[in-house]
Amino acid sequence: MKAALKLSLFPLLFPLLATVSLAQAQTLRPWQELTDPSISEVAANFKSPPHEYGAILPFASWNGADPAVVRANIVRDFDRLAANGLFIVNLSPGRRAPGEPAYLSPGHMDQVKFTVAEAAKRNMRLWFQDESDYPSGFAGGYISERYPQLGMQALVADISVRVITGQTLEMPLPPDTLAIWAVQGNQKVVPIPVPADLHLKYQAPISSQVKVMQHVYLSSNTRNFNRADGTRAKDSLYSLIDYLDPKATDAFLHITHDTYYGAVGDQFGKTILGFFGDEPEYQNIPWSPTLPDQFKMQKGYDVLPYMPQWFNGQATEQSRRANADYTDVWSGIFRSSFFGEQANWAKAHNVEYLVHIGHEETMLAVAHQAADFFRGYRYVQVPGIDNLSKLIPSAVHLADGTWTVNNNFPKLASSAAHLFGRPQVWSEEGGGSGVDGKYQINYQLVRGINALQIRTPGLRGGGGEGATAQESGAVPPDSSQTAWYTNRGGYLMAIGRPAAQIGLYHPVNTIWLGGADATEADHSTTKLGWQLFEHQVDWDYFDEQSLSSVATLENGGFKNLSGQTYKAIVFPSMTVITRTGLDRLREFAKQGGKVIFVGKTPSLILDKAFLDMKEKPDLSFATLIESSGDITPAVIAALPRPDVKLDTAFPRLTYTHRKWTDGDMYFFFNESNTAESRVATIAGHGTVQDWDLMTGEIHPMTAATPDEADAMRVPLTLGPYEAKVIVVGPLPKGVAAAEPSFASGETVADLSGDWKLDLNGKQLTTPIKPWQELGATSFTGPATYTMQFTAAAMPKGKHVYLEIADVHDYAHVTLNGKEVGARSFQPYRWDVTRALKPGANGLKIEVYTSTGQTPAAAPPAATAAAVAPTPGAGTPPAGGRRRQAATTPTAAATPLVAVSASRAATAQAATSGLLGPVKLVAY
């Protein structure tokens, strides 16, 4: 009774709090508002962005039985983090060790208060994980303890009895029995009425299996640091809440979020940015007490007669449709009762709700466990994804012919943010040090992720996920540079407005139907996303909510809540289209929008219920129907005028485009492991500028020329895995030296001879080789390379640059005693004009590598051309991308880019040090 009384108060509190704090929230959280800054405003913040943007330390906790030691460690680590450019921490206060106060107890809150106060002293920011581990929604076990009646429920058919012909089965039934049926030998399902007294008496006409379906309290598995047995076992002992009951969500918020608000609420919206939720999901068929009534109200029929087939393994067409209706209903409730309730609470308390749904890389799994990715994020302030090393070079751009794994899944979260007007997008593993870590940073930035949790060594002592004990010693310089690179990239990708003109429809209705059509829709969507990228067409996913209602039809386009307008919608292979969506598409086409179907076209119109679908849509209004299933030249020609066009094909060049008040920002990423040079024609007018994420400097690009009144021709030279930010518009104040075209230059000196090398105290004279070949297999640096060389007279009117083709991972350059600079990201290029002198010169390069340096991660060497043929131009389309590279390359796993011999040779072993070649080049 006491619990019920508490619950009845929750809904009354939230609207009052929202009324009080909404105006305050809007003034205190500019970082979470869509902005239209000028180039000069962005430039003023570029070198050192506001601390709400950029790199995040993941899942930090400080543990131990002695509070004094724990607090000393917090102070030490916060000092190191802030001194090295990492100002945001995702705090996991629920991660406990023996001897610590209980989760959410007054003693626990004392440490939380201390942590928040120390972060505030350093102008740092904190996210709070909302659990004592994951998934979100069990409140460290307190839901089972305090509100067991609000626990997660599911449908099960776990009672099965074999009966033979003529046998009578008598048995009592569970009180929550919903359906009984007999499965006869031919897999025919015969319903058996549920007796009113719940005592079954059934005589079998033929041998069959009698099954009983019931709803039970059954939770998805949880992992809990607050377990009574002291383990971290993952099981269903500690129940999640019923995600489909808003009162259950309110109970969860009351236990967790209200406790934090009571302890440190004065820092909400200031030091504390918000709460992070992790992987809410269903592992069984969801049930909630009000679900049958809500289903009948929305769909107009009783779903119970169709449910037995869901457990029979041989669904009929009608049962599949009923299951799609059921998924449609519960996913809508999930959106509002779980995600929406938490977003409302966050808004009312001046903070943000950040969450990610699991298994984003496989849309079929998302449909099973969360129903609709985009419904889940409709009201979430910061949508997120979980990477976990899926986006490294060896795991993407490999053809497997199936398109099963969608390695463009970061686009799901960034598209949700764009569609629903949110500036920030989060990644659980945003990257970090080393080749793989830096690749992941750029791979996700170019796909719209801008709040990146990074893993870099040496920034904190023991405790927390992935941390190693480094209580003393210098922080590796690569760590600090990685943090600042991420800060600047995250800032640029979070301000202004997205500018992609193409929406790629997300066919969730077809996926809900299951079967071969669902698989085809999933794979088609993945394939088309890759093929659009390979033609330098930027795009967002476009979901059913946006098609049917959220986006507005304006000026021949669908305008999302970020103010971005889609001029074309591309539809993958699909079976179902909603009538509302169909009507809106006709109007879109009438206003000049492009409607393009690629692959199987929809054959059924969805009105109220999947069960009743009969009518076939008339698609004669479509701009193009491309039956081949590929992005062909005809599809490219039908799309709006591109904002990026290359002089020659480069499938592995991706980009994204954002608009500021008076300028355009482009983020380009060479996803291949070879240096490439192209001329890009990009939309925009004004001065073309290189905004260097590594140094925070802005360089006018003197080789850029006007192409038309609203476009510029820009030489684009990118090293392996190099990213480049180009801004077009007015030149801000305080820019650095102008940047020439690096497409071709005159070699002044080739420094490929012997170097003197101090390698871990060993003095060597050697050509450039990986440290591993020189006997230093676990050394991280610094190693010092020196060379004396003679330079001829410098070419007049040109600048001379030191260029190192590759370094793992950080190089600090001194020439003739003058410090030139340091870099840990491509391009490893420095202007040495002022330090270089005719005649004898002394060059010193100090090199560090990352702890646990990974292999160069090049795909297996290609035997064909540098790029794959264009899909749809008389050749088979490239295959899908998978999570892991093949151990032994086969013809089906041929990479889509050729691998340079030097990088292919080092792909199978860790490589550290100065890898070269090293040259002086005049431009």
mmCIF file of C-alpha atoms in Angstrom, residues 657-771:
data_model
loop_
_atom_site.group_PDB
_atom_site.id
_atom_site.type_symbol
_atom_site.label_atom_id
_atom_site.label_comp_id
_atom_site.label_asym_id
_atom_site.label_seq_id
_atom_site.Cartn_x
_atom_site.Cartn_y
_atom_site.Cartn_z
ATOM 1 C CA HIS A 657 28.202 18.639 -44.765
ATOM 2 C CA ARG A 658 26.867 21.133 -42.214
ATOM 3 C CA LYS A 659 25.682 24.668 -42.757
ATOM 4 C CA TRP A 660 26.491 27.719 -40.639
ATOM 5 C CA THR A 661 24.931 31.157 -40.960
ATOM 6 C CA ASP A 662 27.479 32.413 -43.485
ATOM 7 C CA GLY A 663 29.384 29.312 -44.487
ATOM 8 C CA ASP A 664 29.553 25.595 -45.224
ATOM 9 C CA MET A 665 31.569 23.014 -43.296
ATOM 10 C CA TYR A 666 32.682 19.731 -44.889
ATOM 11 C CA PHE A 667 34.273 16.821 -43.051
ATOM 12 C CA PHE A 668 36.102 14.513 -45.503
ATOM 13 C CA PHE A 669 37.534 11.118 -44.528
ATOM 14 C CA ASN A 670 39.756 8.853 -46.604
ATOM 15 C CA GLU A 671 38.609 5.448 -45.389
ATOM 16 C CA SER A 672 41.209 3.664 -47.495
ATOM 17 C CA ASN A 673 44.768 2.851 -46.507
ATOM 18 C CA THR A 674 46.285 4.543 -49.557
ATOM 19 C CA ALA A 675 47.119 8.186 -50.213
ATOM 20 C CA GLU A 676 44.683 9.705 -52.680
ATOM 21 C CA SER A 677 44.423 13.019 -54.527
ATOM 22 C CA ARG A 678 41.306 14.407 -56.205
ATOM 23 C CA VAL A 679 39.740 17.717 -57.137
ATOM 24 C CA ALA A 680 36.406 18.204 -55.402
ATOM 25 C CA THR A 681 33.748 20.674 -56.493
ATOM 26 C CA ILE A 682 31.840 21.644 -53.350
ATOM 27 C CA ALA A 683 28.827 23.862 -52.779
ATOM 28 C CA GLY A 684 29.537 27.214 -51.160
ATOM 29 C CA HIS A 685 31.188 30.513 -51.923
ATOM 30 C CA GLY A 686 33.911 32.538 -50.252
ATOM 31 C CA THR A 687 37.370 31.637 -49.004
ATOM 32 C CA VAL A 688 38.158 27.924 -48.782
ATOM 33 C CA GLN A 689 39.846 27.061 -45.475
ATOM 34 C CA ASP A 690 41.480 24.026 -43.871
ATOM 35 C CA TRP A 691 40.464 23.771 -40.200
ATOM 36 C CA ASP A 692 43.112 21.519 -38.651
ATOM 37 C CA LEU A 693 41.590 19.412 -35.855
ATOM 38 C CA MET A 694 45.058 18.455 -34.674
ATOM 39 C CA THR A 695 46.395 21.962 -34.006
ATOM 40 C CA GLY A 696 43.286 24.120 -33.914
ATOM 41 C CA GLU A 697 44.740 26.312 -36.664
ATOM 42 C CA ILE A 698 42.883 27.647 -39.701
ATOM 43 C CA HIS A 699 44.716 27.830 -43.043
ATOM 44 C CA PRO A 700 43.372 29.539 -46.186
ATOM 45 C CA MET A 701 43.634 27.120 -49.126
ATOM 46 C CA THR A 702 45.166 29.242 -51.884
ATOM 47 C CA ALA A 703 44.796 26.609 -54.622
ATOM 48 C CA ALA A 704 40.975 26.584 -54.408
ATOM 49 C CA THR A 705 39.195 28.375 -57.255
ATOM 50 C CA PRO A 706 35.577 29.334 -57.994
ATOM 51 C CA ASP A 707 33.722 26.869 -60.198
ATOM 52 C CA GLU A 708 30.362 28.569 -60.406
ATOM 53 C CA ALA A 709 28.628 31.297 -58.458
ATOM 54 C CA ASP A 710 27.828 28.883 -55.631
ATOM 55 C CA ALA A 711 30.601 26.271 -55.854
ATOM 56 C CA MET A 712 34.365 25.984 -55.384
ATOM 57 C CA ARG A 713 36.980 23.652 -56.888
ATOM 58 C CA VAL A 714 39.219 22.355 -54.130
ATOM 59 C CA PRO A 715 42.337 20.166 -54.443
ATOM 60 C CA LEU A 716 41.896 17.322 -51.972
ATOM 61 C CA THR A 717 45.025 15.366 -51.060
ATOM 62 C CA LEU A 718 44.558 12.863 -48.257
ATOM 63 C CA GLY A 719 46.961 10.384 -46.711
ATOM 64 C CA PRO A 720 45.905 6.910 -45.591
ATOM 65 C CA TYR A 721 43.008 7.187 -43.104
ATOM 66 C CA GLU A 722 43.305 10.986 -43.108
ATOM 67 C CA ALA A 723 40.384 13.281 -42.328
ATOM 68 C CA LYS A 724 40.151 16.925 -43.332
ATOM 69 C CA VAL A 725 37.749 19.718 -42.387
ATOM 70 C CA ILE A 726 37.131 22.290 -45.116
ATOM 71 C CA VAL A 727 35.113 25.441 -44.482
ATOM 72 C CA VAL A 728 33.864 27.752 -47.245
ATOM 73 C CA GLY A 729 32.893 31.318 -46.406
ATOM 74 C CA PRO A 730 34.315 34.521 -44.920
ATOM 75 C CA LEU A 731 37.854 34.178 -43.586
ATOM 76 C CA PRO A 732 37.907 34.721 -39.802
ATOM 77 C CA LYS A 733 40.506 36.762 -37.963
ATOM 78 C CA GLY A 734 43.739 35.285 -36.667
ATOM 79 C CA VAL A 735 44.252 32.579 -39.276
ATOM 80 C CA ALA A 736 47.537 30.764 -39.783
ATOM 81 C CA ALA A 737 49.732 30.640 -42.887
ATOM 82 C CA ALA A 738 48.125 29.865 -46.232
ATOM 83 C CA GLU A 739 48.080 26.250 -47.371
ATOM 84 C CA PRO A 740 49.158 25.345 -50.930
ATOM 85 C CA SER A 741 47.878 22.446 -52.955
ATOM 86 C CA PHE A 742 49.624 19.265 -51.853
ATOM 87 C CA ALA A 743 48.681 17.404 -55.024
ATOM 88 C CA SER A 744 52.186 17.694 -56.470
ATOM 89 C CA GLY A 745 55.458 19.112 -55.199
ATOM 90 C CA GLU A 746 59.192 19.168 -55.774
ATOM 91 C CA THR A 747 61.249 16.838 -53.591
ATOM 92 C CA VAL A 748 64.037 18.851 -51.959
ATOM 93 C CA ALA A 749 65.572 15.964 -50.016
ATOM 94 C CA ASP A 750 64.805 12.253 -49.693
ATOM 95 C CA LEU A 751 65.681 11.206 -46.142
ATOM 96 C CA SER A 752 65.384 7.471 -46.665
ATOM 97 C CA GLY A 753 68.969 6.648 -45.690
ATOM 98 C CA ASP A 754 70.411 5.609 -42.343
ATOM 99 C CA TRP A 755 69.252 7.336 -39.163
ATOM 100 C CA LYS A 756 70.826 7.417 -35.752
ATOM 101 C CA LEU A 757 68.286 5.964 -33.378
ATOM 102 C CA ASP A 758 68.069 5.893 -29.601
ATOM 103 C CA LEU A 759 65.613 3.043 -29.069
ATOM 104 C CA ASN A 760 64.958 2.275 -25.424
ATOM 105 C CA GLY A 761 68.571 3.068 -24.536
ATOM 106 C CA LYS A 762 70.009 1.099 -27.468
ATOM 107 C CA GLN A 763 72.061 3.215 -29.920
ATOM 108 C CA LEU A 764 71.550 2.159 -33.527
ATOM 109 C CA THR A 765 72.355 3.318 -37.037
ATOM 110 C CA THR A 766 69.641 1.938 -39.258
ATOM 111 C CA PRO A 767 67.270 2.595 -42.135
ATOM 112 C CA ILE A 768 63.689 3.214 -41.086
ATOM 113 C CA LYS A 769 62.130 0.017 -39.757
ATOM 114 C CA PRO A 770 59.324 -0.839 -37.331
ATOM 115 C CA TRP A 771 60.559 -1.100 -33.784
#
